[in-house]
Amino acid sequence: MGTTFATSVTLRPARAEDLNFAWSIYAEGIQPFASAYYHWDEKDQAARFARIYDWRHSAIVQCGSDDAGWFTITRTERAIWLQQFFMSVEFRDLGIGSYLLERLCEEWDEARETASLMVLRNNPARHLYARFGFRTIRRLMTHRPHVFTIRSSD
């Protein structure tokens, strides 16, 4: 990735009115994997998403002037939670997610913070997270089969 790429990727704070944008990317990103485990009802999922979308802790990823993705990060006393991380289909496989995750991991390492996330077992994003040091510490079997992963700054 050249300098042009790095300077064209920026972040802006999410706003409540980004709900529809975030939902569309979330749905296109998670539905193919979630459907393997449970029935995907678009209306129910959209309503659920509207309840959990946390714009106050989210950022919109921009590539040039285009909104390309979004992520949500929250903090607890023990760890940082990467709760959501989605790129629009036309911006996937371009290295943008890797670029952002690398920057986030650098910040977390400098602050000596542990980062955690959960991902569906069949989601290929697991491989991206593994490349950046996230390791599976527990497989959860709740109403959705997730893998709980953690990345320590140590």
mmCIF file of N, CA and C in Angstrom, residues 54 57 72-83 104 107-108 111 113-114:
data_model
loop_
_atom_site.group_PDB
_atom_site.id
_atom_site.type_symbol
_atom_site.label_atom_id
_atom_site.label_comp_id
_atom_site.label_asym_id
_atom_site.label_seq_id
_atom_site.Cartn_x
_atom_site.Cartn_y
_atom_site.Cartn_z
ATOM 1 N N ASP A 54 -24.529 1.651 18.000
ATOM 2 C CA ASP A 54 -23.949 2.550 18.997
ATOM 3 C C ASP A 54 -23.112 3.614 18.281
ATOM 4 N N HIS A 57 -19.973 5.484 19.835
ATOM 5 C CA HIS A 57 -18.672 4.818 19.956
ATOM 6 C C HIS A 57 -18.186 4.286 18.611
ATOM 7 N N THR A 72 -17.152 -0.052 15.558
ATOM 8 C CA THR A 72 -17.533 0.377 16.904
ATOM 9 C C THR A 72 -16.511 -0.181 17.877
ATOM 10 N N ILE A 73 -16.004 0.683 18.730
ATOM 11 C CA ILE A 73 -15.057 0.281 19.776
ATOM 12 C C ILE A 73 -15.567 0.812 21.106
ATOM 13 N N THR A 74 -15.654 -0.068 22.092
ATOM 14 C CA THR A 74 -15.988 0.350 23.449
ATOM 15 C C THR A 74 -14.880 -0.108 24.382
ATOM 16 N N ARG A 75 -14.849 0.486 25.545
ATOM 17 C CA ARG A 75 -13.814 0.151 26.531
ATOM 18 C C ARG A 75 -14.463 -0.285 27.837
ATOM 19 N N THR A 76 -13.830 -1.269 28.459
ATOM 20 C CA THR A 76 -14.195 -1.654 29.810
ATOM 21 C C THR A 76 -12.939 -1.470 30.663
ATOM 22 N N GLU A 77 -13.036 -1.794 31.922
ATOM 23 C CA GLU A 77 -11.854 -1.702 32.785
ATOM 24 C C GLU A 77 -10.775 -2.679 32.355
ATOM 25 N N ARG A 78 -11.193 -3.798 31.769
ATOM 26 C CA ARG A 78 -10.237 -4.861 31.452
ATOM 27 C C ARG A 78 -9.772 -4.903 30.007
ATOM 28 N N ALA A 79 -10.561 -4.340 29.088
ATOM 29 C CA ALA A 79 -10.200 -4.505 27.684
ATOM 30 C C ALA A 79 -10.924 -3.505 26.798
ATOM 31 N N ILE A 80 -10.424 -3.431 25.597
ATOM 32 C CA ILE A 80 -11.087 -2.717 24.516
ATOM 33 C C ILE A 80 -11.890 -3.754 23.746
ATOM 34 N N TRP A 81 -13.106 -3.411 23.373
ATOM 35 C CA TRP A 81 -13.948 -4.312 22.587
ATOM 36 C C TRP A 81 -14.124 -3.753 21.189
ATOM 37 N N LEU A 82 -13.643 -4.478 20.220
ATOM 38 C CA LEU A 82 -13.935 -4.168 18.828
ATOM 39 C C LEU A 82 -15.263 -4.864 18.557
ATOM 40 N N GLN A 83 -16.340 -4.121 18.698
ATOM 41 C CA GLN A 83 -17.669 -4.730 18.658
ATOM 42 C C GLN A 83 -18.180 -4.944 17.247
ATOM 43 N N LEU A 104 -5.066 0.476 14.526
ATOM 44 C CA LEU A 104 -5.705 0.275 15.825
ATOM 45 C C LEU A 104 -4.811 -0.547 16.748
ATOM 46 N N GLU A 107 -2.050 1.502 18.198
ATOM 47 C CA GLU A 107 -2.540 2.342 19.300
ATOM 48 C C GLU A 107 -2.702 1.529 20.571
ATOM 49 N N TRP A 108 -3.312 0.358 20.442
ATOM 50 C CA TRP A 108 -3.546 -0.481 21.607
ATOM 51 C C TRP A 108 -2.231 -0.950 22.214
ATOM 52 N N ALA A 111 -0.574 1.832 24.176
ATOM 53 C CA ALA A 111 -1.283 2.057 25.444
ATOM 54 C C ALA A 111 -1.270 0.814 26.336
ATOM 55 N N GLU A 113 -2.914 -1.973 25.966
ATOM 56 C CA GLU A 113 -4.294 -2.381 26.188
ATOM 57 C C GLU A 113 -4.582 -3.704 25.484
ATOM 58 N N THR A 114 -5.430 -4.489 26.110
ATOM 59 C CA THR A 114 -5.882 -5.753 25.545
ATOM 60 C C THR A 114 -7.145 -5.497 24.743
#
